[in-house]
Short mmCIF file of C-alpha atoms and ligand atoms in Angstrom, two decimals:
data_model
loop_
_atom_site.label_atom_id
_atom_site.label_comp_id
_atom_site.label_asym_id
_atom_site.label_seq_id
_atom_site.Cartn_x
_atom_site.Cartn_y
_atom_site.Cartn_z
CA MET H 1 136.99 96.31 159.94
CA ASN H 2 136.45 92.94 158.29
CA GLN H 3 133.87 92.14 155.60
CA ASN H 4 131.26 90.95 158.09
CA ASP H 5 131.56 94.13 160.08
CA ILE H 6 131.18 96.14 156.90
CA LEU H 7 128.04 94.24 155.96
CA LYS H 8 126.71 94.71 159.50
CA LYS H 9 127.34 98.42 159.24
CA ILE H 10 125.37 98.49 156.00
CA ASP H 11 122.50 96.67 157.69
CA GLU H 12 122.48 99.28 160.45
CA ASN H 13 122.42 102.01 157.83
CA LEU H 14 119.49 100.33 156.13
CA GLN H 15 117.44 100.17 159.28
CA GLY H 16 117.59 103.95 159.44
CA GLY H 17 115.44 103.79 156.33
CA THR H 18 116.82 106.92 154.72
CA THR H 19 120.35 106.02 153.65
CA LYS H 20 120.60 106.26 149.90
CA TYR H 21 124.12 105.02 149.26
CA PHE H 22 126.17 102.84 151.53
CA GLN H 23 129.58 103.66 152.78
CA ALA H 24 132.00 101.17 154.27
CA PRO H 25 134.42 103.38 156.22
CA GLU H 26 137.50 101.44 155.12
CA ASN H 27 136.75 101.68 151.43
CA THR H 28 138.75 104.33 149.61
CA LYS H 29 137.50 104.01 146.02
CA LYS H 30 134.18 105.15 144.63
CA VAL H 31 131.91 103.64 141.98
CA TYR H 32 129.03 105.45 140.32
CA ILE H 33 126.43 103.10 138.81
CA GLU H 34 123.68 104.16 136.43
CA SER H 35 121.00 101.63 135.39
CA TYR H 36 118.84 101.60 132.28
CA GLY H 37 116.08 99.23 131.22
CA CYS H 38 114.34 96.53 133.20
CA GLN H 39 113.99 95.71 136.89
CA MET H 40 116.51 92.91 136.40
CA ASN H 41 119.12 95.51 135.53
CA ILE H 42 118.37 97.45 138.72
CA ASN H 43 118.85 94.25 140.69
CA ASP H 44 122.02 93.36 138.77
CA SER H 45 123.46 96.78 139.66
CA GLU H 46 122.82 95.93 143.32
CA ILE H 47 124.68 92.64 142.86
CA VAL H 48 127.59 94.48 141.23
CA ALA H 49 127.64 97.04 144.07
CA SER H 50 127.93 94.12 146.49
CA ILE H 51 130.81 92.53 144.55
CA LEU H 52 132.63 95.88 144.34
CA LEU H 53 132.04 96.72 147.98
CA LYS H 54 134.33 93.84 148.82
CA GLN H 55 136.91 95.25 146.41
CA GLY H 56 137.16 98.53 148.30
CA PHE H 57 134.52 100.51 146.37
CA ASN H 58 131.74 102.52 147.98
CA THR H 59 128.86 103.64 145.78
CA THR H 60 128.39 107.34 145.11
CA ASP H 61 125.78 109.46 143.37
CA ASN H 62 128.35 112.16 142.60
CA LEU H 63 129.90 111.50 139.20
CA ASP H 64 132.79 113.88 139.82
CA GLU H 65 134.18 111.88 142.70
CA ALA H 66 133.87 108.47 140.98
CA ASP H 67 136.98 106.39 140.24
CA LEU H 68 134.84 103.96 138.26
CA VAL H 69 131.67 104.76 136.33
CA LEU H 70 129.48 101.80 135.37
CA ILE H 71 126.54 102.05 133.02
CA ASN H 72 124.16 99.12 133.17
CA THR H 73 122.75 99.12 129.66
CA CYS H 74 119.62 97.95 127.82
CA SER H 75 119.32 96.68 124.23
CA ILE H 76 115.63 95.91 124.08
CA ARG H 77 114.84 98.63 121.54
CA GLU H 78 117.09 100.79 119.38
CA LYS H 79 116.10 103.84 121.41
CA ALA H 80 117.43 102.26 124.61
CA GLU H 81 120.85 101.90 122.98
CA THR H 82 120.76 105.44 121.55
CA THR H 83 120.03 106.80 125.04
CA VAL H 84 123.16 105.10 126.38
CA ARG H 85 125.31 106.32 123.47
CA ASN H 86 124.13 109.89 124.08
CA ARG H 87 124.83 109.54 127.77
CA LEU H 88 128.35 108.36 126.97
CA LYS H 89 129.03 111.67 125.21
CA HIS H 90 128.48 113.37 128.54
CA PHE H 91 131.30 111.31 130.04
CA ASN H 92 133.78 112.71 127.51
CA LYS H 93 133.89 115.90 129.52
CA LEU H 94 134.25 113.98 132.74
CA LYS H 95 137.20 112.06 131.37
CA LYS H 96 138.85 115.24 130.12
CA ASN H 97 138.69 116.75 133.61
CA LYS H 98 139.71 113.54 135.37
CA PRO H 99 141.51 111.20 132.92
CA GLN H 100 142.07 108.51 135.56
CA THR H 101 138.29 107.83 135.80
CA ARG H 102 137.53 104.43 134.31
CA ILE H 103 134.28 103.90 132.38
CA GLY H 104 132.59 100.55 132.05
CA LEU H 105 129.57 99.26 130.16
CA MET H 106 127.71 96.35 131.69
CA GLY H 107 124.41 94.63 130.84
CA CYS H 108 122.75 93.81 127.53
CA MET H 109 124.56 96.29 125.23
CA ALA H 110 127.89 95.04 126.57
CA GLU H 111 126.86 91.49 125.75
CA ARG H 112 125.43 92.34 122.33
CA LEU H 113 128.28 94.50 121.07
CA LYS H 114 131.21 92.87 122.91
CA GLU H 115 134.74 94.17 122.01
CA LYS H 116 133.24 96.16 119.14
CA ILE H 117 132.08 98.77 121.60
CA LEU H 118 135.70 99.57 122.51
CA GLU H 119 136.28 100.70 118.92
CA GLU H 120 132.99 102.52 118.60
CA GLU H 121 133.16 104.31 121.93
CA GLN H 122 136.78 105.18 122.60
CA LEU H 123 136.23 106.35 126.17
CA VAL H 124 134.95 102.95 127.31
CA ASP H 125 137.59 100.96 129.25
CA LEU H 126 135.59 97.99 130.47
CA VAL H 127 132.92 95.75 128.89
CA VAL H 128 131.23 93.18 131.08
CA GLY H 129 128.23 90.98 130.24
CA PRO H 130 125.36 89.98 132.58
CA ASP H 131 126.87 86.60 133.51
CA ALA H 132 130.43 87.88 134.13
CA TYR H 133 130.03 90.23 137.10
CA ARG H 134 131.91 87.90 139.42
CA ASP H 135 134.97 88.54 137.27
CA LEU H 136 134.86 92.30 137.96
CA PRO H 137 137.69 92.22 140.53
CA ASN H 138 140.05 90.70 137.89
CA LEU H 139 138.81 93.03 135.18
CA ILE H 140 139.39 96.04 137.41
CA ASN H 141 142.94 94.82 138.06
CA GLU H 142 143.51 94.80 134.32
CA LEU H 143 142.26 98.38 134.16
CA GLU H 144 144.66 99.38 136.89
CA ASP H 145 147.48 98.05 134.71
CA GLY H 146 146.34 100.54 132.08
CA ARG H 147 144.71 97.95 129.82
CA LYS H 148 141.13 97.69 128.59
CA ALA H 149 139.14 94.73 129.91
CA VAL H 150 136.36 92.58 128.45
CA ASN H 151 134.39 89.59 129.72
CA VAL H 152 131.16 88.72 127.94
CA LEU H 153 131.03 84.97 128.58
CA LEU H 154 127.54 83.64 129.15
CA SER H 155 127.09 80.93 131.75
CA LYS H 156 125.13 77.71 132.20
CA ASP H 157 124.60 78.05 135.93
CA GLU H 158 125.39 81.57 137.15
CA THR H 159 122.53 82.96 139.28
CA TYR H 160 124.58 85.04 141.77
CA ALA H 161 122.66 83.05 144.39
CA ASP H 162 125.18 83.63 147.20
CA ILE H 163 125.63 87.36 146.65
CA GLU H 164 123.64 89.61 148.93
CA PRO H 165 122.71 92.65 146.83
CA VAL H 166 123.54 96.10 148.25
CA ARG H 167 120.15 97.82 148.00
CA LEU H 168 120.85 101.00 146.04
CA ASN H 169 118.62 104.02 146.21
CA SER H 170 116.18 101.93 148.21
CA ASN H 171 113.01 103.02 149.99
CA SER H 172 113.75 100.19 152.47
CA VAL H 173 110.21 98.90 151.92
CA SER H 174 110.28 97.07 148.61
CA ALA H 175 113.09 95.06 146.97
CA PHE H 176 113.75 92.91 143.91
CA VAL H 177 114.84 89.28 144.24
CA SER H 178 115.99 87.50 141.07
CA ILE H 179 114.79 83.92 140.72
CA THR H 180 115.69 83.05 137.14
CA ARG H 181 118.18 84.37 134.59
CA GLY H 182 118.15 84.20 130.81
CA CYS H 183 115.33 83.12 128.52
CA ASP H 184 114.82 80.14 126.20
CA ASN H 185 111.76 81.44 124.40
CA MET H 186 113.24 83.01 121.30
CA CYS H 187 110.41 85.40 120.54
CA THR H 188 111.43 86.60 117.08
CA PHE H 189 111.47 90.31 118.04
CA CYS H 190 113.47 89.92 121.24
CA VAL H 191 117.19 90.36 121.85
CA VAL H 192 117.11 89.09 125.46
CA PRO H 193 117.97 85.42 124.74
CA PHE H 194 121.12 86.67 122.98
CA THR H 195 122.17 89.11 125.68
CA ARG H 196 121.21 87.16 128.77
CA GLY H 197 121.76 83.62 127.61
CA ARG H 198 119.91 80.41 128.30
CA GLU H 199 117.40 80.06 131.08
CA ARG H 200 118.43 78.82 134.52
CA SER H 201 116.78 78.96 137.94
CA ARG H 202 118.13 79.89 141.30
CA ASN H 203 118.27 77.61 144.32
CA PRO H 204 115.05 78.11 146.36
CA GLU H 205 117.02 78.00 149.63
CA SER H 206 119.06 81.01 148.57
CA ILE H 207 115.88 82.85 147.51
CA LEU H 208 114.26 82.20 150.90
CA HIS H 209 117.46 83.27 152.64
CA GLU H 210 117.62 86.55 150.71
CA ILE H 211 113.99 87.32 151.58
CA GLU H 212 114.64 86.50 155.21
CA VAL H 213 117.52 88.98 155.28
CA LEU H 214 115.25 91.61 153.72
CA GLN H 215 112.54 90.87 156.28
CA ASP H 216 115.05 91.24 159.11
CA LYS H 217 116.00 94.65 157.72
CA GLY H 218 112.37 95.73 157.82
CA PHE H 219 111.48 95.33 154.14
CA LYS H 220 107.77 94.62 153.57
CA GLU H 221 107.54 93.67 149.91
CA VAL H 222 109.56 91.62 147.44
CA THR H 223 109.19 91.25 143.69
CA LEU H 224 110.42 87.91 142.38
CA LEU H 225 112.14 88.67 139.10
CA GLY H 226 112.86 86.80 135.92
CA GLN H 227 112.38 87.16 132.16
CA ASN H 228 109.79 84.43 132.48
CA VAL H 229 109.21 83.60 136.16
CA ASP H 230 106.50 81.02 135.50
CA SER H 231 109.05 78.83 133.81
CA TYR H 232 111.09 78.67 137.07
CA LEU H 233 112.32 75.11 137.68
CA TRP H 234 114.93 74.15 140.25
CA TYR H 235 116.31 70.65 139.92
CA GLY H 236 119.72 71.16 141.48
CA GLY H 237 121.22 73.74 139.13
CA GLY H 238 121.95 73.95 135.42
CA LEU H 239 120.05 74.96 132.33
CA LYS H 240 116.29 74.56 132.12
CA LYS H 241 116.66 72.86 128.75
CA ASP H 242 118.69 70.06 130.37
CA PHE H 243 115.88 69.17 132.80
CA ASP H 244 114.41 66.47 130.56
CA LYS H 245 117.71 64.59 130.56
CA GLN H 246 117.70 64.26 134.37
CA PRO H 247 116.97 60.95 136.15
CA GLU H 248 113.41 60.41 137.45
CA GLU H 249 114.51 60.83 141.07
CA ILE H 250 115.75 64.36 140.39
CA LYS H 251 112.74 65.28 138.28
CA LYS H 252 110.40 64.15 141.04
CA ASN H 253 111.93 66.55 143.55
CA ALA H 254 112.05 69.57 141.26
CA VAL H 255 110.51 72.84 142.47
CA ASP H 256 108.36 74.74 139.97
CA PHE H 257 107.13 78.34 140.18
CA ALA H 258 103.82 77.54 141.90
CA ALA H 259 105.73 75.57 144.55
CA LEU H 260 108.27 78.36 145.02
CA LEU H 261 105.53 80.98 145.31
CA ASP H 262 103.73 78.83 147.86
CA MET H 263 106.95 78.40 149.87
CA VAL H 264 107.71 82.13 149.88
CA ALA H 265 104.16 83.19 150.75
CA THR H 266 103.90 80.60 153.54
CA ARG H 267 107.29 81.40 155.06
CA PHE H 268 106.79 85.19 154.99
CA PRO H 269 103.16 85.98 155.87
CA GLY H 270 104.14 89.55 156.77
CA MET H 271 105.63 90.28 153.35
CA ARG H 272 103.72 91.26 150.23
CA ILE H 273 104.90 89.08 147.35
CA ARG H 274 104.94 90.25 143.73
CA PHE H 275 106.41 88.62 140.64
CA SER H 276 107.27 89.62 137.10
CA THR H 277 107.21 88.74 134.21
CA SER H 278 104.79 85.98 133.25
CA ASN H 279 104.76 84.56 129.75
CA PRO H 280 101.17 83.40 129.06
CA GLN H 281 102.41 80.09 127.64
CA ASP H 282 103.85 79.08 131.03
CA PHE H 283 101.23 80.61 133.30
CA SER H 284 99.57 77.68 135.06
CA LEU H 285 96.36 77.07 136.94
CA ASN H 286 98.53 76.05 139.91
CA VAL H 287 99.99 79.55 140.06
CA ILE H 288 96.49 81.05 139.95
CA LYS H 289 95.36 78.75 142.77
CA THR H 290 98.46 79.58 144.82
CA MET H 291 97.71 83.28 144.41
CA ALA H 292 94.11 82.76 145.45
CA LYS H 293 95.24 80.81 148.53
CA HIS H 294 97.63 83.43 149.95
CA PRO H 295 96.38 86.91 150.88
CA ASN H 296 99.97 88.18 150.95
CA ILE H 297 100.52 87.48 147.24
CA ALA H 298 99.67 90.75 145.47
CA LYS H 299 96.62 90.61 143.23
CA HIS H 300 98.41 91.69 140.11
CA ILE H 301 99.62 89.73 137.10
CA HIS H 302 101.78 91.19 134.38
CA LEU H 303 100.87 89.02 131.42
CA PRO H 304 102.37 90.47 128.22
CA VAL H 305 100.58 89.34 125.06
CA GLN H 306 102.31 91.55 122.43
CA SER H 307 99.50 91.26 119.86
CA GLY H 308 95.83 90.26 119.58
CA SER H 309 96.29 88.55 116.19
CA ASP H 310 96.97 84.81 115.95
CA ARG H 311 98.89 85.31 112.72
CA ILE H 312 101.22 87.86 114.34
CA LEU H 313 101.61 85.79 117.53
CA LYS H 314 102.79 82.92 115.35
CA LEU H 315 105.27 85.12 113.50
CA MET H 316 106.51 86.35 116.88
CA ASN H 317 107.03 82.71 117.93
CA ARG H 318 104.73 83.18 120.89
CA LYS H 319 103.48 79.73 121.83
CA HIS H 320 99.79 80.42 122.41
CA THR H 321 96.73 81.65 120.52
CA VAL H 322 94.44 84.55 121.39
CA ALA H 323 91.72 82.07 122.41
CA GLN H 324 94.10 80.33 124.83
CA TYR H 325 95.15 83.69 126.25
CA LYS H 326 91.52 84.68 126.80
CA LYS H 327 90.93 81.37 128.56
CA THR H 328 93.84 82.12 130.89
CA ILE H 329 92.37 85.57 131.60
CA ASP H 330 88.96 84.02 132.34
CA ALA H 331 90.51 81.47 134.71
CA ILE H 332 92.47 84.18 136.53
CA ARG H 333 89.32 86.30 137.00
CA LYS H 334 87.33 83.26 138.18
CA TYR H 335 89.76 82.46 140.99
CA ILE H 336 90.88 86.03 141.80
CA PRO H 337 87.95 88.33 140.91
CA ASP H 338 89.58 91.58 142.02
CA VAL H 339 92.90 90.92 140.28
CA ALA H 340 94.71 93.58 138.20
CA ILE H 341 96.10 92.46 134.86
CA SER H 342 98.70 94.41 132.88
CA HIS H 343 100.32 93.86 129.50
CA ASP H 344 103.09 94.67 127.04
CA MET H 345 102.03 95.33 123.46
CA ILE H 346 104.03 95.83 120.28
CA ALA H 347 102.59 97.97 117.46
CA GLY H 348 103.62 97.45 113.86
CA PHE H 349 105.40 94.11 113.96
CA SER H 350 106.48 92.63 110.62
CA THR H 351 103.57 92.34 108.11
CA GLU H 352 101.01 93.63 110.63
CA THR H 353 97.85 94.71 108.77
CA GLU H 354 95.04 97.01 109.90
CA GLU H 355 93.06 93.86 110.59
CA ASP H 356 95.78 92.47 112.89
CA HIS H 357 95.96 95.84 114.64
CA GLN H 358 92.17 95.86 115.09
CA ALA H 359 92.44 92.38 116.63
CA THR H 360 94.86 93.85 119.21
CA LEU H 361 92.38 96.62 120.05
CA ASP H 362 89.60 94.01 120.30
CA LEU H 363 91.63 91.89 122.72
CA MET H 364 92.27 95.00 124.82
CA ASP H 365 88.51 95.60 124.93
CA TYR H 366 88.02 92.01 126.09
CA VAL H 367 90.55 92.16 128.91
CA LYS H 368 90.27 95.88 129.87
CA TYR H 369 93.78 95.85 131.28
CA ASP H 370 94.59 97.89 134.37
CA PHE H 371 97.75 99.22 132.74
CA GLY H 372 100.30 98.36 130.10
CA PHE H 373 103.65 99.05 128.50
CA MET H 374 103.29 99.77 124.80
CA PHE H 375 105.96 99.99 122.13
CA ALA H 376 106.48 100.51 118.41
CA TYR H 377 108.33 97.54 116.91
CA SER H 378 112.08 98.10 116.74
CA VAL H 379 114.13 95.56 114.77
CA ARG H 380 116.98 94.13 116.83
CA PRO H 381 120.10 92.89 115.03
CA GLY H 382 120.70 89.17 115.37
CA THR H 383 117.09 88.22 116.12
CA LEU H 384 115.03 86.03 113.79
CA GLY H 385 112.84 89.07 113.21
CA ALA H 386 115.86 90.86 111.72
CA LYS H 387 117.13 87.85 109.76
CA LYS H 388 113.94 86.33 108.38
CA LEU H 389 111.17 88.93 108.51
CA SER H 390 110.74 92.32 106.94
CA ASP H 391 110.28 95.52 108.90
CA ASP H 392 107.61 96.61 106.46
CA VAL H 393 105.16 98.65 108.49
CA PRO H 394 106.00 102.31 107.79
CA HIS H 395 107.21 104.27 110.82
CA HIS H 396 104.26 106.69 110.78
CA VAL H 397 101.82 103.76 110.66
CA LYS H 398 103.53 102.10 113.64
CA LEU H 399 103.26 105.36 115.56
CA ARG H 400 99.59 105.87 114.66
CA ARG H 401 98.73 102.32 115.75
CA LEU H 402 100.75 102.77 118.94
CA ARG H 403 98.82 105.98 119.65
CA GLU H 404 95.51 104.11 119.23
CA ILE H 405 96.71 101.36 121.59
CA ILE H 406 97.86 103.90 124.17
CA ASP H 407 94.60 105.86 123.94
CA LYS H 408 92.59 102.70 124.45
CA GLN H 409 94.73 101.73 127.41
CA GLN H 410 94.17 105.14 128.99
CA GLU H 411 90.41 104.66 128.74
CA HIS H 412 90.69 101.23 130.33
CA SER H 413 93.09 102.38 133.04
CA LEU H 414 90.67 105.15 134.00
CA TYR H 415 87.79 102.65 134.01
CA ARG H 416 89.74 100.27 136.29
CA MET H 417 90.80 103.05 138.64
CA GLN H 418 87.23 104.35 138.91
CA GLN H 419 86.18 100.94 140.25
CA PHE H 420 88.13 101.72 143.44
CA ILE H 421 86.24 104.96 144.17
CA GLY H 422 84.27 104.69 147.41
CA LYS H 423 86.14 101.53 148.37
CA GLN H 424 88.61 100.90 151.16
CA VAL H 425 91.99 99.56 149.99
CA GLU H 426 95.04 98.29 151.83
CA VAL H 427 98.09 100.39 151.01
CA LEU H 428 101.74 99.67 151.71
CA ILE H 429 103.33 103.09 152.30
CA GLU H 430 106.52 103.45 150.27
CA ASP H 431 107.64 107.06 150.44
CA ASN H 432 106.68 110.72 150.39
CA SER H 433 104.50 111.63 147.45
CA LYS H 434 106.69 113.13 144.70
CA LYS H 435 104.57 116.26 144.61
CA SER H 436 104.15 116.97 148.31
CA ASP H 437 105.86 115.86 151.52
CA LYS H 438 102.54 116.32 153.32
CA HIS H 439 101.28 113.24 151.44
CA TRP H 440 102.30 109.59 151.33
CA MET H 441 102.69 107.48 148.22
CA GLY H 442 102.00 103.76 148.39
CA ARG H 443 100.51 100.93 146.35
CA ASN H 444 97.53 98.71 146.87
CA SER H 445 97.63 94.99 146.23
CA GLN H 446 96.67 95.58 142.56
CA ASN H 447 99.79 97.75 142.14
CA ALA H 448 97.85 101.01 141.75
CA VAL H 449 99.62 104.08 143.12
CA VAL H 450 97.68 105.64 146.01
CA ILE H 451 98.27 109.16 147.36
CA PHE H 452 96.85 110.33 150.69
CA GLU H 453 97.47 112.94 153.36
CA LYS H 454 99.78 112.12 156.28
CA THR H 455 98.45 112.19 159.82
CA GLY H 456 101.86 112.03 161.49
CA LYS H 457 101.28 108.59 163.01
CA GLU H 458 102.21 106.35 160.08
CA LYS H 459 105.54 105.69 158.32
CA PRO H 460 106.95 103.97 155.22
CA GLY H 461 106.52 100.21 155.49
CA ASP H 462 103.15 100.46 157.29
CA LEU H 463 100.11 98.72 155.80
CA VAL H 464 97.20 101.11 156.16
CA GLN H 465 93.56 101.30 155.10
CA VAL H 466 92.70 104.13 152.73
CA THR H 467 89.28 105.12 151.39
CA ILE H 468 89.52 106.14 147.75
CA ASN H 469 87.64 109.29 146.77
CA ASP H 470 89.21 110.39 143.46
CA CYS H 471 91.44 109.14 140.64
CA THR H 472 93.17 109.77 137.36
CA SER H 473 94.01 106.98 134.90
CA ALA H 474 97.33 106.49 136.74
CA THR H 475 96.74 107.41 140.39
CA LEU H 476 94.23 106.89 143.20
CA PHE H 477 93.63 109.59 145.82
CA GLY H 478 92.16 108.86 149.21
CA GLU H 479 91.91 109.42 152.90
CA LEU H 480 93.52 107.41 155.67
CA MET H 481 91.06 105.47 157.85
CA ASN H 482 91.63 105.69 161.58
N1 LIG Q 501 110.08 88.58 129.47
C1 LIG Q 501 110.62 89.88 129.54
C2 LIG Q 501 110.33 90.69 128.36
C3 LIG Q 501 111.43 91.62 128.20
S1 LIG Q 501 111.19 92.83 127.09
C4 LIG Q 501 110.30 90.59 130.80
O1 LIG Q 501 110.73 90.20 131.84
O2 LIG Q 501 109.63 91.63 130.82
C5 LIG Q 501 109.84 93.77 127.70
C6 LIG Q 501 108.90 94.12 126.61
O3 LIG Q 501 109.55 94.88 125.62
C7 LIG Q 501 108.35 92.92 125.84
O4 LIG Q 501 107.32 92.28 126.50
C8 LIG Q 501 107.93 93.55 124.54
O5 LIG Q 501 106.62 94.06 124.60
C9 LIG Q 501 108.89 94.72 124.39
N2 LIG Q 501 109.89 94.44 123.34
C10 LIG Q 501 110.82 93.49 123.33
N3 LIG Q 501 111.53 93.53 122.19
C11 LIG Q 501 111.01 94.54 121.45
C12 LIG Q 501 111.30 95.07 120.16
N4 LIG Q 501 112.24 94.56 119.40
N5 LIG Q 501 110.57 96.13 119.73
C13 LIG Q 501 109.59 96.65 120.49
N6 LIG Q 501 109.28 96.18 121.71
C14 LIG Q 501 109.97 95.14 122.19
FE1 LIG Q 502 112.08 88.12 125.21
FE2 LIG Q 502 110.13 86.43 124.72
FE3 LIG Q 502 112.00 85.83 126.50
S1 LIG Q 502 109.92 88.63 125.04
S2 LIG Q 502 112.70 87.77 127.30
S3 LIG Q 502 112.30 86.07 124.33
S4 LIG Q 502 109.79 85.44 126.67
#
C-alpha cells in the first residue's frame, strides 16, 4: 500500500465518524501522543501524527504497546510544567517494564528548556520544539542508533502548510486549522514568543485546501487558530515583522485576517467558522463587519483583556487602554447584537493594587462576558515580567482576587445563559452528552453547550433547532424542534 492509499484508507475510516485512532495496515510501529495546553498544541499533535504516519507509526491510545511516547507540553504557567513533570514520573515504570520505549517531549517546554531537560529528566530521549516537527524522521533515526536527539530550532517560515493533519480523537464534526504561528507581541507575562518564535502566516490557498478536505470528509465546523489571528497577514511567506520592507506591489496584494475570513466564509457556506484568539489591539472593524455579513461565522469572539486597569495593561505591554477596549466591545455589539464575548484575565500581576483589581471587576461588569478563562499570575523565566518586574502580590492575595473574578464571571455566565431561555437556537450536534447517551451535546453559534434529548432521527454533524427551557452557568438544556 503506498502513501496515497494509506491516506485514502484514513479518509474512509473518518467517514465512519467513530474511529478514534487511525491505523495504516502496513505500519508496524506505534506512537502514543498526549497533549497539554492550548488548541494549537492539539493541532500540532495532529500534524506530528501525520508526519509519523509516513514513517511507519500508527497512533495508539494504549501506552503499553507504544514504541514511542510523545508528550506535547505547555509552559504558559508554572503549574502546566509541573503537571508534565509529574506525568513523566509515571513513565518511569513504563520504561522499567519496556526499556526499548522511547520518550519524547515536544512543544513549549521542549523549546524553553532545550537540552537541559535531558539532564533534569533522565528518561527523556527526544526533545523537539514547535518549529522542528518536520525533522522528526531524522531525530527518530538518531534514537534508533541509541543516541538522544534534540532539535529546538525556531523558524522564519515554517507553517506546516502542506501537511494534512491526522485528526486524533476527533468527533468528525469540528476541527482546528492553524493559520498563524508564533507571536510578536511580547506581553511581559507571556512565554509564548520565546517558545513559539516570531509571527508568520500561512498561505491562504493551503488553508482553503485543508478546509475543503475537511468538508469532503463531512466536517461541519472549523476553528481558525493562531496566538493572535487578527494579526494574520499573508504576503508570500516570511515573518510578519518583515512585511514593511516589502515592495509596494507585494504589500498591495497582501491578505489580512478580515479578507481571509471573508474568503473562508464565502467558499464554505455549509461550514460554521470559528477563530481564536483575538488580541484587542489587532481586532478591526473590518473583521466585525465580515462577521456581521456571514451567517456561517459563529457569533463568538474570544477577546482576552487580562486586566481592567490601564496602569497594569501598560506594565503588561498590552497595546490598548481600557477605554479603547470598551469602544471595541461597543462596536462589536452594535454590528452583532447577539454576539458572545469571552475573555482571559490574570489576577495579581506585578504591583497590582486593590484599586487595579477593582478596575478589572468594573470592566467585567461593563462587558458581562459570556465566559472566561481566569488565572493567578505565574512568573515565567525569561520574560520581561521575570527580568524587570517584581512578583510582589502575595500568593493568598492573588488567589482571593482570582476567586472574586471567578465568582463575578459565574454570575455573568448565568445571566448570559438565562437570556437564551424560551428562545430557539441553532445547534451543531457534536457527540453524545457526557452524562447520558440518550442525550446529544452540541453548541450554538455563541459557543454555549446545549444538551437535549435524542429522537433517533438526528446525528452528529446535523444543524438542528432547539428550544431552550433551562440552564446552569455553563450549560443550556432544551428540546428538539420538529
Ligand atoms: N494569544 C494566546 C494567549 C496564550 S496564553 C492565545 O492564543 O490564547 C492564554 C492565556 O493564558 C493568556 O491570555 C493569559 O490570560 C494567560 N497567561 C499567559 N501567561 C500567563 C502567566 N504568566 N500567568 C498567568 N496567566 C498567563
Ligand atoms: Fe502571549 Fe501576548 Fe502573544 S499573551 S501569545 S505574547 S499576544
